[in-house]
Short mmCIF file of C-alpha atoms in Angstrom, two decimals:
data_model
loop_
_atom_site.label_atom_id
_atom_site.label_comp_id
_atom_site.label_asym_id
_atom_site.label_seq_id
_atom_site.Cartn_x
_atom_site.Cartn_y
_atom_site.Cartn_z
CA UNK A 1 25.45 3.07 7.20
CA UNK A 2 27.97 5.55 8.53
CA UNK A 3 31.38 4.14 9.46
CA UNK A 4 32.43 3.56 13.11
CA UNK A 5 28.92 4.09 14.52
CA UNK A 6 28.60 0.45 15.63
CA UNK A 7 31.07 -2.26 16.75
CA UNK A 8 32.89 -4.14 14.01
CA UNK A 9 31.41 -7.52 13.25
CA UNK A 10 27.94 -6.57 14.50
CA UNK A 11 24.82 -5.73 12.53
CA UNK A 12 23.60 -2.17 13.09
CA UNK A 13 20.21 -2.18 14.78
CA UNK A 14 18.82 0.45 12.44
CA UNK A 15 19.58 -1.89 9.52
CA UNK A 16 17.38 -4.48 11.24
CA UNK A 17 14.74 -1.78 11.67
CA UNK A 18 14.93 -0.97 7.94
CA UNK A 19 14.57 -4.66 6.99
CA UNK A 20 11.59 -5.06 9.32
CA UNK A 21 9.99 -1.95 7.82
CA UNK A 22 10.29 -3.56 4.37
CA UNK A 23 8.78 -6.82 5.67
CA UNK A 24 5.99 -5.00 7.51
CA UNK A 25 5.01 -3.11 4.36
CA UNK A 26 5.09 -6.28 2.26
CA UNK A 27 2.91 -8.02 4.86
CA UNK A 28 0.46 -5.14 4.95
CA UNK A 29 0.07 -5.16 1.16
CA UNK A 30 -0.32 -8.94 1.17
CA UNK A 31 -3.33 -8.47 3.46
CA UNK A 32 -4.60 -5.73 1.16
CA UNK A 33 -4.43 -7.52 -2.19
CA UNK A 34 -4.85 -11.23 -1.35
CA UNK A 35 -8.65 -11.15 -1.64
CA UNK A 36 -8.52 -9.95 -5.26
CA UNK A 37 -7.20 -13.36 -6.39
CA UNK A 38 -8.71 -15.55 -3.66
CA UNK A 39 -12.21 -14.43 -4.53
CA UNK A 40 -11.85 -15.84 -8.06
CA UNK A 41 -11.77 -19.34 -6.58
CA UNK A 42 -14.50 -18.56 -4.04
CA UNK A 43 -17.30 -17.53 -6.39
CA UNK A 44 -19.45 -19.40 -8.87
CA UNK A 45 -17.74 -19.61 -12.26
CA UNK A 46 -19.35 -17.58 -15.03
CA UNK A 47 -20.11 -19.71 -18.10
CA UNK A 48 -21.71 -19.35 -21.48
CA UNK A 49 -24.81 -21.02 -20.15
CA UNK A 50 -26.14 -21.74 -16.68
CA UNK A 51 -24.31 -24.54 -14.94
CA UNK A 52 -26.87 -24.79 -12.20
CA UNK A 53 -30.21 -23.36 -11.30
CA UNK A 54 -30.13 -20.07 -9.38
CA UNK A 55 -29.15 -20.54 -5.75
CA UNK A 56 -29.25 -18.33 -2.65
CA UNK A 57 -26.17 -16.16 -2.32
CA UNK A 58 -25.11 -17.84 0.92
CA UNK A 59 -25.35 -21.38 -0.44
CA UNK A 60 -22.06 -22.96 -1.44
CA UNK A 61 -21.49 -24.89 -4.64
CA UNK A 62 -19.82 -28.12 -3.58
CA UNK A 63 -17.65 -30.60 -5.46
CA UNK A 64 -20.72 -32.76 -6.04
CA UNK A 65 -22.61 -29.82 -7.55
CA UNK A 66 -19.75 -28.96 -9.89
CA UNK A 67 -19.28 -32.56 -11.01
CA UNK A 68 -22.99 -33.03 -11.68
CA UNK A 69 -23.15 -29.76 -13.60
CA UNK A 70 -20.23 -30.79 -15.78
CA UNK A 71 -22.17 -33.74 -17.13
CA UNK A 72 -24.75 -31.41 -18.69
CA UNK A 73 -22.20 -29.75 -20.99
CA UNK A 74 -21.42 -30.81 -24.53
CA UNK A 75 -18.21 -29.56 -26.11
CA UNK A 76 -18.28 -26.26 -24.17
CA UNK A 77 -15.23 -24.24 -23.20
CA UNK A 78 -15.48 -22.42 -19.91
CA UNK A 79 -14.06 -18.87 -19.74
CA UNK A 80 -10.96 -18.23 -17.69
CA UNK A 81 -12.64 -17.31 -14.43
CA UNK A 82 -10.86 -19.92 -12.36
CA UNK A 83 -7.13 -20.05 -11.86
CA UNK A 84 -6.38 -22.71 -14.42
CA UNK A 85 -6.47 -22.67 -18.23
CA UNK A 86 -9.75 -22.78 -20.20
CA UNK A 87 -11.59 -25.99 -19.39
CA UNK A 88 -13.05 -28.06 -22.20
CA UNK A 89 -15.85 -30.30 -20.93
CA UNK A 90 -16.92 -33.24 -23.09
CA UNK A 91 -20.43 -34.57 -22.53
CA UNK A 92 -19.55 -37.95 -24.05
CA UNK A 93 -17.22 -38.76 -21.17
CA UNK A 94 -18.60 -37.65 -17.80
CA UNK A 95 -15.63 -39.10 -15.94
CA UNK A 96 -13.19 -37.09 -18.04
CA UNK A 97 -15.20 -33.94 -17.47
CA UNK A 98 -15.03 -34.45 -13.72
CA UNK A 99 -11.26 -34.59 -13.94
CA UNK A 100 -11.07 -31.52 -16.14
CA UNK A 101 -13.31 -29.20 -14.09
CA UNK A 102 -11.17 -27.51 -11.44
CA UNK A 103 -12.44 -27.45 -7.84
CA UNK A 104 -10.76 -25.34 -5.18
CA UNK A 105 -13.38 -25.48 -2.43
CA UNK A 106 -16.97 -24.31 -1.89
CA UNK A 107 -18.12 -21.68 -4.36
CA UNK A 108 -20.63 -18.99 -3.48
CA UNK A 109 -23.25 -17.35 -5.65
CA UNK A 110 -22.02 -13.78 -5.15
CA UNK A 111 -22.81 -11.49 -8.09
CA UNK A 112 -20.42 -8.87 -9.51
CA UNK A 113 -21.80 -6.10 -7.30
CA UNK A 114 -21.32 -8.18 -4.16
CA UNK A 115 -17.79 -9.10 -5.23
CA UNK A 116 -17.04 -5.41 -5.74
CA UNK A 117 -18.31 -4.62 -2.24
CA UNK A 118 -16.06 -7.34 -0.79
CA UNK A 119 -13.00 -6.04 -2.64
CA UNK A 120 -13.72 -2.41 -1.74
CA UNK A 121 -14.55 -3.03 1.93
CA UNK A 122 -10.87 -2.95 2.95
CA UNK A 123 -10.50 0.68 1.86
CA UNK A 124 -13.44 1.89 3.94
CA UNK A 125 -11.78 0.51 7.05
CA UNK A 126 -8.39 1.84 5.97
CA UNK A 127 -9.80 5.34 5.52
CA UNK A 128 -11.48 5.18 8.93
CA UNK A 129 -8.24 4.80 10.93
CA UNK A 130 -5.83 6.93 8.88
CA UNK A 131 -6.38 10.03 11.03
CA UNK A 132 -6.37 8.56 14.56
CA UNK A 133 -3.57 6.13 13.63
CA UNK A 134 -1.04 8.92 13.22
CA UNK A 135 -1.89 10.51 16.56
CA UNK A 136 -1.89 7.13 18.32
CA UNK A 137 1.52 6.31 16.81
CA UNK A 138 2.88 9.62 18.11
CA UNK A 139 1.54 8.79 21.58
CA UNK A 140 2.17 5.03 21.88
CA UNK A 141 4.86 4.21 19.31
CA UNK A 142 5.08 1.70 16.49
CA UNK A 143 5.94 -1.46 18.43
CA UNK A 144 2.62 -2.08 20.13
CA UNK A 145 0.44 -0.74 17.30
CA UNK A 146 1.91 -2.98 14.60
CA UNK A 147 1.96 -6.01 16.87
CA UNK A 148 -1.75 -5.62 17.67
CA UNK A 149 -2.53 -4.90 14.00
CA UNK A 150 -0.77 -8.02 12.71
CA UNK A 151 -2.07 -10.38 15.43
CA UNK A 152 -5.70 -9.35 14.98
CA UNK A 153 -5.35 -9.37 11.17
CA UNK A 154 -3.94 -12.89 11.35
CA UNK A 155 -6.91 -14.12 13.37
CA UNK A 156 -9.39 -12.36 11.08
CA UNK A 157 -8.09 -13.74 7.79
CA UNK A 158 -7.81 -17.23 9.30
CA UNK A 159 -11.54 -17.03 10.04
CA UNK A 160 -12.44 -15.85 6.52
CA UNK A 161 -13.54 -19.35 5.31
CA UNK A 162 -15.95 -19.47 8.27
CA UNK A 163 -17.26 -15.99 7.48
CA UNK A 164 -17.74 -17.00 3.84
CA UNK A 165 -19.89 -19.97 4.89
CA UNK A 166 -22.06 -17.62 6.96
CA UNK A 167 -22.58 -15.11 4.14
CA UNK A 168 -21.02 -12.37 2.05
CA UNK A 169 -21.75 -9.63 4.55
CA UNK A 170 -19.66 -11.42 7.16
CA UNK A 171 -16.77 -11.40 4.69
CA UNK A 172 -17.33 -7.70 4.02
CA UNK A 173 -17.24 -7.00 7.76
CA UNK A 174 -13.98 -8.93 8.11
CA UNK A 175 -12.39 -7.01 5.25
CA UNK A 176 -13.45 -3.69 6.79
CA UNK A 177 -11.85 -4.79 10.07
CA UNK A 178 -8.59 -5.80 8.32
CA UNK A 179 -8.59 -2.37 6.64
CA UNK A 180 -9.10 -0.68 10.02
CA UNK A 181 -6.08 -2.55 11.40
CA UNK A 182 -3.97 -1.82 8.31
CA UNK A 183 -4.60 1.90 8.72
CA UNK A 184 -2.19 1.91 11.66
CA UNK A 185 0.76 0.47 9.75
CA UNK A 186 2.17 3.31 7.67
CA UNK A 187 1.78 6.16 10.21
CA UNK A 188 3.41 3.92 12.84
CA UNK A 189 6.31 3.13 10.50
CA UNK A 190 6.85 6.82 9.81
CA UNK A 191 7.03 7.37 13.56
CA UNK A 192 9.61 4.59 13.81
CA UNK A 193 11.70 6.16 11.03
CA UNK A 194 11.64 9.55 12.73
CA UNK A 195 13.09 7.99 15.91
CA UNK A 196 15.58 5.53 14.42
CA UNK A 197 16.93 6.74 11.10
CA UNK A 198 19.43 9.61 10.74
CA UNK A 199 18.28 12.26 8.22
CA UNK A 200 21.03 11.44 5.71
CA UNK A 201 19.95 7.77 5.60
CA UNK A 202 16.18 8.21 5.34
CA UNK A 203 15.99 8.06 1.56
CA UNK A 204 17.00 4.40 1.51
CA UNK A 205 14.66 3.51 4.39
CA UNK A 206 11.71 5.32 2.81
CA UNK A 207 12.51 3.26 -0.29
CA UNK A 208 12.13 0.16 1.92
CA UNK A 209 8.75 1.48 2.99
CA UNK A 210 7.66 2.09 -0.61
CA UNK A 211 9.35 -0.97 -2.09
CA UNK A 212 7.98 -3.31 0.55
CA UNK A 213 4.43 -2.54 -0.52
CA UNK A 214 5.29 -3.09 -4.17
CA UNK A 215 7.07 -6.34 -3.37
CA UNK A 216 4.10 -7.56 -1.35
CA UNK A 217 1.77 -6.87 -4.26
CA UNK A 218 3.95 -8.54 -6.88
CA UNK A 219 4.59 -11.77 -4.94
CA UNK A 220 1.18 -12.24 -3.30
CA UNK A 221 -0.80 -12.99 -6.45
CA UNK A 222 1.37 -15.81 -7.84
CA UNK A 223 1.93 -17.37 -4.40
CA UNK A 224 -1.78 -17.26 -3.58
CA UNK A 225 -2.53 -18.77 -6.98
CA UNK A 226 -0.10 -21.61 -6.31
CA UNK A 227 -1.58 -22.29 -2.86
CA UNK A 228 -5.12 -22.33 -4.25
CA UNK A 229 -4.11 -24.58 -7.12
CA UNK A 230 -2.42 -27.11 -4.84
CA UNK A 231 -4.41 -26.92 -1.57
CA UNK A 232 -7.63 -24.98 -2.15
CA UNK A 233 -8.70 -21.41 -1.48
CA UNK A 234 -9.20 -21.88 2.27
CA UNK A 235 -5.45 -22.50 2.66
CA UNK A 236 -4.84 -19.21 0.83
CA UNK A 237 -6.17 -17.68 4.06
CA UNK A 238 -4.78 -20.14 6.62
CA UNK A 239 -1.14 -20.06 5.47
CA UNK A 240 -0.91 -16.24 5.15
CA UNK A 241 -2.51 -16.00 8.61
CA UNK A 242 0.33 -18.10 10.05
CA UNK A 243 2.86 -15.98 8.17
CA UNK A 244 1.42 -12.72 9.53
CA UNK A 245 1.40 -14.14 13.06
CA UNK A 246 5.07 -15.13 12.68
CA UNK A 247 5.92 -11.61 11.51
CA UNK A 248 4.16 -10.21 14.59
CA UNK A 249 6.31 -12.39 16.86
CA UNK A 250 9.51 -11.36 15.06
CA UNK A 251 8.44 -7.70 15.13
CA UNK A 252 7.83 -7.55 18.88
CA UNK A 253 11.10 -9.42 19.49
CA UNK A 254 13.35 -7.15 17.42
CA UNK A 255 11.78 -3.69 17.42
CA UNK A 256 11.75 -0.94 20.03
CA UNK A 257 10.19 2.48 19.65
CA UNK A 258 13.53 4.29 19.94
CA UNK A 259 17.26 3.51 20.25
CA UNK A 260 17.18 4.58 23.92
CA UNK A 261 14.74 1.74 24.68
CA UNK A 262 16.66 -0.94 22.81
CA UNK A 263 18.44 -3.34 25.19
CA UNK A 264 21.20 -4.61 22.92
CA UNK A 265 22.10 -1.57 20.81
CA UNK A 266 25.71 -0.43 21.13
CA UNK A 267 26.45 2.89 22.80
CA UNK A 268 28.24 4.01 19.63
CA UNK A 269 25.20 3.48 17.40
CA UNK A 270 22.74 4.93 19.92
CA UNK A 271 24.81 8.09 20.34
CA UNK A 272 25.30 8.38 16.58
CA UNK A 273 21.54 8.24 15.96
CA UNK A 274 20.70 10.62 18.78
CA UNK A 275 23.39 13.11 17.74
CA UNK A 276 22.24 13.02 14.11
CA UNK A 277 18.67 13.82 15.15
CA UNK A 278 19.88 16.65 17.37
CA UNK A 279 17.20 18.72 19.05
CA UNK A 280 14.52 18.00 16.45
CA UNK A 281 13.16 15.01 18.43
CA UNK A 282 11.58 15.52 21.85
CA UNK A 283 11.08 12.81 24.46
CA UNK A 284 7.95 14.57 25.70
CA UNK A 285 4.63 13.44 24.25
CA UNK A 286 2.24 16.06 22.97
CA UNK A 287 -0.53 16.63 20.48
CA UNK A 288 0.48 18.62 17.38
CA UNK A 289 -0.46 22.31 17.22
CA UNK A 290 -3.17 21.75 14.63
CA UNK A 291 -3.82 25.42 13.88
CA UNK A 292 -0.18 26.01 12.96
CA UNK A 293 -0.02 22.74 11.02
CA UNK A 294 -3.02 23.46 8.80
CA UNK A 295 -2.00 27.05 8.12
CA UNK A 296 1.55 26.05 7.18
CA UNK A 297 2.17 26.53 3.45
CA UNK A 298 5.00 23.93 3.37
CA UNK A 299 2.70 21.30 4.88
CA UNK A 300 -0.31 22.22 2.75
CA UNK A 301 1.83 22.01 -0.39
CA UNK A 302 3.09 18.60 0.84
CA UNK A 303 -0.53 17.47 1.26
CA UNK A 304 -1.19 18.39 -2.35
CA UNK A 305 2.03 16.73 -3.56
CA UNK A 306 1.17 13.54 -1.70
CA UNK A 307 -2.35 13.54 -3.12
CA UNK A 308 -0.97 13.80 -6.65
CA UNK A 309 1.24 10.79 -5.95
CA UNK A 310 -1.68 8.80 -4.51
CA UNK A 311 -3.89 9.70 -7.47
CA UNK A 312 -1.39 8.30 -9.95
CA UNK A 313 -0.74 5.20 -7.85
CA UNK A 314 -4.43 4.40 -7.40
CA UNK A 315 -5.17 5.02 -11.06
CA UNK A 316 -2.51 2.50 -12.06
CA UNK A 317 -3.28 -0.04 -9.33
CA UNK A 318 -7.01 -0.20 -10.09
CA UNK A 319 -7.14 0.41 -13.84
CA UNK A 320 -3.92 -0.84 -15.46
CA UNK A 321 -5.07 -4.47 -16.03
CA UNK A 322 -8.38 -3.24 -17.44
CA UNK A 323 -6.68 -0.78 -19.82
CA UNK A 324 -4.02 -3.23 -21.00
CA UNK A 325 -6.55 -6.01 -21.54
CA UNK A 326 -9.57 -4.18 -22.93
CA UNK A 327 -8.03 -1.20 -24.76
CA UNK A 328 -4.57 -2.37 -25.78
CA UNK A 329 -5.87 -5.86 -26.53
CA UNK A 330 -3.39 -8.01 -24.61
CA UNK A 331 -4.55 -11.40 -23.35
CA UNK A 332 -5.56 -11.50 -19.71
CA UNK A 333 -2.58 -13.67 -18.74
CA UNK A 334 -0.17 -11.26 -20.43
CA UNK A 335 -2.03 -8.28 -18.99
CA UNK A 336 -1.29 -9.51 -15.48
CA UNK A 337 2.44 -9.70 -16.21
CA UNK A 338 2.54 -6.36 -18.02
CA UNK A 339 0.54 -4.70 -15.22
CA UNK A 340 3.25 -5.64 -12.71
CA UNK A 341 6.11 -4.12 -14.75
CA UNK A 342 5.39 -0.46 -13.81
CA UNK A 343 5.38 -1.45 -10.13
CA UNK A 344 8.65 -3.32 -10.41
CA UNK A 345 10.14 -0.26 -12.12
CA UNK A 346 8.89 1.93 -9.28
CA UNK A 347 10.31 -0.37 -6.61
CA UNK A 348 13.82 -0.50 -8.09
CA UNK A 349 13.88 3.18 -8.98
CA UNK A 350 12.70 4.03 -5.46
CA UNK A 351 15.82 2.40 -4.02
CA UNK A 352 17.97 4.10 -6.68
CA UNK A 353 16.63 7.60 -5.98
CA UNK A 354 16.77 6.95 -2.22
CA UNK A 355 20.48 6.17 -2.46
CA UNK A 356 21.08 9.21 -4.68
CA UNK A 357 19.23 11.52 -2.28
CA UNK A 358 21.10 10.22 0.77
CA UNK A 359 24.44 10.56 -1.02
CA UNK A 360 23.69 14.19 -1.91
CA UNK A 361 22.80 14.96 1.71
CA UNK A 362 25.88 13.19 3.09
CA UNK A 363 28.17 15.18 0.78
CA UNK A 364 26.14 18.37 1.43
CA UNK A 365 25.91 19.08 -2.28
CA UNK A 366 22.40 20.52 -1.94
CA UNK A 367 20.17 21.68 0.88
CA UNK A 368 17.26 19.46 1.94
CA UNK A 369 14.77 21.92 0.44
CA UNK A 370 16.66 21.95 -2.86
CA UNK A 371 16.70 18.14 -2.98
CA UNK A 372 12.95 17.88 -2.34
CA UNK A 373 12.06 20.50 -4.96
CA UNK A 374 14.53 19.32 -7.60
CA UNK A 375 13.45 15.69 -7.46
CA UNK A 376 9.83 16.79 -7.44
CA UNK A 377 10.32 17.33 -11.18
CA UNK A 378 11.29 13.67 -11.46
CA UNK A 379 8.61 12.21 -9.17
CA UNK A 380 5.63 14.24 -10.44
CA UNK A 381 6.24 16.43 -13.46
CA UNK A 382 7.98 13.80 -15.58
CA UNK A 383 5.26 11.18 -14.88
CA UNK A 384 2.66 13.77 -15.82
CA UNK A 385 4.50 14.38 -19.07
CA UNK A 386 4.47 10.67 -19.93
CA UNK A 387 0.73 10.52 -19.21
CA UNK A 388 0.21 13.34 -21.73
CA UNK A 389 2.18 11.41 -24.35
CA UNK A 390 0.56 8.03 -23.59
CA UNK A 391 -2.81 8.37 -25.40
CA UNK A 392 -1.10 9.68 -28.54
CA UNK A 393 1.14 6.60 -28.89
CA UNK A 394 -1.57 4.04 -28.10
CA UNK A 395 -1.50 2.72 -31.68
CA UNK A 396 1.65 0.88 -30.64
CA UNK A 397 0.69 -1.10 -27.51
CA UNK A 398 4.27 -1.85 -26.49
CA UNK A 399 5.25 1.83 -26.64
CA UNK A 400 2.14 2.60 -24.61
CA UNK A 401 3.14 0.10 -21.94
CA UNK A 402 6.65 1.59 -22.04
CA UNK A 403 5.16 5.00 -21.19
CA UNK A 404 3.36 3.48 -18.22
CA UNK A 405 6.58 1.86 -17.00
CA UNK A 406 8.45 5.18 -17.37
CA UNK A 407 5.66 7.01 -15.56
CA UNK A 408 5.81 4.89 -12.41
CA UNK A 409 9.55 4.40 -12.79
CA UNK A 410 10.23 8.11 -12.46
CA UNK A 411 7.57 8.33 -9.74
CA UNK A 412 9.91 6.16 -7.67
CA UNK A 413 11.67 9.43 -6.82
CA UNK A 414 8.74 10.02 -4.43
CA UNK A 415 10.96 8.26 -1.86
CA UNK A 416 12.90 11.53 -1.54
CA UNK A 417 10.02 13.96 -2.09
CA UNK A 418 6.51 13.53 -0.68
CA UNK A 419 7.14 10.23 1.16
CA UNK A 420 9.89 11.68 3.35
CA UNK A 421 9.07 15.39 3.60
CA UNK A 422 6.87 15.01 6.70
CA UNK A 423 10.03 13.82 8.49
CA UNK A 424 11.73 17.08 7.45
CA UNK A 425 8.97 19.41 8.56
CA UNK A 426 8.13 17.97 11.97
CA UNK A 427 9.92 14.83 13.19
CA UNK A 428 8.00 14.98 16.47
CA UNK A 429 4.67 14.70 14.68
CA UNK A 430 5.69 12.73 11.58
CA UNK A 431 3.13 9.96 12.21
CA UNK A 432 0.25 12.41 12.66
CA UNK A 433 1.23 14.41 9.57
CA UNK A 434 1.50 11.28 7.46
CA UNK A 435 -1.76 9.92 8.88
CA UNK A 436 -3.64 12.97 7.62
CA UNK A 437 -1.80 12.81 4.28
CA UNK A 438 -2.81 9.16 4.03
CA UNK A 439 -6.42 9.99 4.90
CA UNK A 440 -6.70 12.60 2.16
CA UNK A 441 -4.75 10.51 -0.35
CA UNK A 442 -6.87 7.40 0.17
CA UNK A 443 -9.88 9.22 -1.30
CA UNK A 444 -8.14 8.92 -4.67
CA UNK A 445 -8.75 5.18 -4.38
CA UNK A 446 -12.45 5.91 -4.81
CA UNK A 447 -12.34 8.96 -7.07
CA UNK A 448 -9.93 7.68 -9.74
CA UNK A 449 -12.03 4.59 -10.58
CA UNK A 450 -15.17 6.77 -10.56
CA UNK A 451 -13.56 9.09 -13.12
CA UNK A 452 -12.63 6.13 -15.33
CA UNK A 453 -16.19 4.77 -15.08
CA UNK A 454 -17.61 8.18 -16.01
CA UNK A 455 -15.56 8.53 -19.18
CA UNK A 456 -15.76 4.87 -20.29
CA UNK A 457 -19.42 4.20 -19.51
CA UNK A 458 -20.61 4.49 -23.12
CA UNK A 459 -17.46 3.35 -24.91
CA UNK A 460 -14.16 1.90 -23.76
CA UNK A 461 -11.66 3.14 -26.35
CA UNK A 462 -8.45 5.16 -26.28
CA UNK A 463 -10.46 8.32 -27.08
CA UNK A 464 -12.29 8.02 -23.76
CA UNK A 465 -9.12 7.07 -21.89
CA UNK A 466 -7.38 10.14 -23.33
CA UNK A 467 -9.47 12.29 -20.95
CA UNK A 468 -8.50 10.06 -18.03
CA UNK A 469 -4.78 10.33 -18.76
CA UNK A 470 -4.81 14.07 -19.47
CA UNK A 471 -6.69 14.88 -16.25
CA UNK A 472 -4.34 12.65 -14.26
CA UNK A 473 -1.34 14.32 -15.92
CA UNK A 474 -2.73 17.70 -14.91
CA UNK A 475 -3.06 16.57 -11.29
CA UNK A 476 0.51 15.25 -11.26
CA UNK A 477 1.98 18.43 -12.76
CA UNK A 478 -0.16 20.92 -10.80
CA UNK A 479 0.66 19.29 -7.47
CA UNK A 480 4.35 19.22 -8.35
CA UNK A 481 4.42 22.90 -9.36
CA UNK A 482 2.67 24.01 -6.16
CA UNK A 483 5.24 22.18 -4.06
CA UNK A 484 8.13 23.67 -6.03
CA UNK A 485 6.82 27.12 -5.12
CA UNK A 486 5.72 26.62 -1.50
CA UNK A 487 7.44 23.43 -0.31
CA UNK A 488 10.28 23.27 2.19
CA UNK A 489 12.73 20.81 3.70
CA UNK A 490 13.33 22.77 6.90
CA UNK A 491 12.11 21.82 10.36
CA UNK A 492 9.10 24.03 11.14
CA UNK A 493 8.80 26.10 14.32
CA UNK A 494 5.65 24.24 15.35
CA UNK A 495 7.71 21.04 15.67
CA UNK A 496 9.03 22.29 19.02
CA UNK A 497 7.69 20.49 22.09
CA UNK A 498 8.45 21.62 25.62
CA UNK A 499 8.26 19.00 28.32
CA UNK A 500 5.82 19.58 31.19
CA UNK A 501 7.42 21.04 34.34
CA UNK A 502 6.40 20.65 37.96
CA UNK A 503 5.85 23.71 40.10
CA UNK A 504 6.95 24.01 43.71
CA UNK A 505 3.55 22.92 45.00
CA UNK A 506 3.75 19.69 43.00
CA UNK A 507 1.25 20.76 40.30
CA UNK A 508 2.26 19.93 36.73
CA UNK A 509 2.54 22.91 34.38
CA UNK A 510 2.28 22.31 30.67
CA UNK A 511 4.56 24.73 28.82
CA UNK A 512 3.49 23.64 25.38
CA UNK A 513 2.15 26.28 23.08
CA UNK A 514 -1.61 26.61 23.26
CA UNK A 515 -3.71 26.46 20.11
#
């Protein structure tokens, strides 16, 4: 924070905004990833032989069913499909087997395809609102959108145990709805950043936005596992629902859409923020000039850069555990830990590069355009280089994992390249620009796994994964090179918004540029 822009002894309000952005992102990712571990305790365990006779998909397996089934086993070891260690069930001692077999609540006979539909349903809803969310954030601000999103999400996930008892399709519908609500979060936060954070401090705050999501992912799985282990899987929905509702209350209590609307901000800090933003932010509300936006080379190159970042992120988030477990040969428990290391590296490096970028801007060592293009080599081209190397060092699994950590570690520099560049180009329409970027980028969540499935359908070895890594490296590097040529850090002319004026006869004239 800049010196003397707020009274001594007080906490700057934009610092509170930055902390709440971090918490909001962590909360959003908790809602996104919680089902991937909760569903393990919700479905019928897969065993070497049938525990029970086939049942309808909507029928739950109760404690009595599990206990009765355990008596039919003799010296069998169940695979690790529940949250505990492998379970050895001895037929000679039915009472002991009942104690050994873990029970977390009703289990449902949902096959692998149905489980996949449940896990993927969130992203269909998320994709649906990415475009309108940005425009709504530009019109209505972040305060109301995030409050509504979190309150309705809280209610929905609290009702998930009820939906599960009704059938899998009810759960799928609830996950689509949570995804729809989550689609508002990131565009709204970008709008909040454009109104609250001075340009030379945005690197650190964008790191909060990026790091919050990573933090939410890393902590949700072990906490959910602990809740399920101690209380049952239904509480892994009830307790997060209460947490999300509490965040919504805190959010609406502390956050305003702009410094001018904040009741307790000091005059010094408000003036400092407004002066730092200058004339780039308009108080008038307007739709973006879409024709100019989508014919702007700086924005089109940013779209491509952002897509390259999303491709790499989605490839790692969906396929890293599978690759580490099935190709590199690490045990599943170790694979979970190793899979989180690249994300931790990205979170910490994101804060590091954000601080470096802000420091360079404060000291005016480089122009904004030069910063964005220079660090594009770090955020995209270096990760692409490590992906090229990765399949050729796969004989040493630890070196291979090291390449993955380096890949996402350097990609943390995205906090001062593609994740912040929309704020440079058009602060007035930052939410809309990011919403469209998010919409296009989300398609990588479907396409990257499809590419992996295509190449590994017949055989799942490093030879098949070599194609996956080389294509992904090409996407990283190509997107980075295009941005280096056509990208910009300057405010674009189409960012200008003229407020409506009133003629002498009382009729409102709109002086905005027509499309």
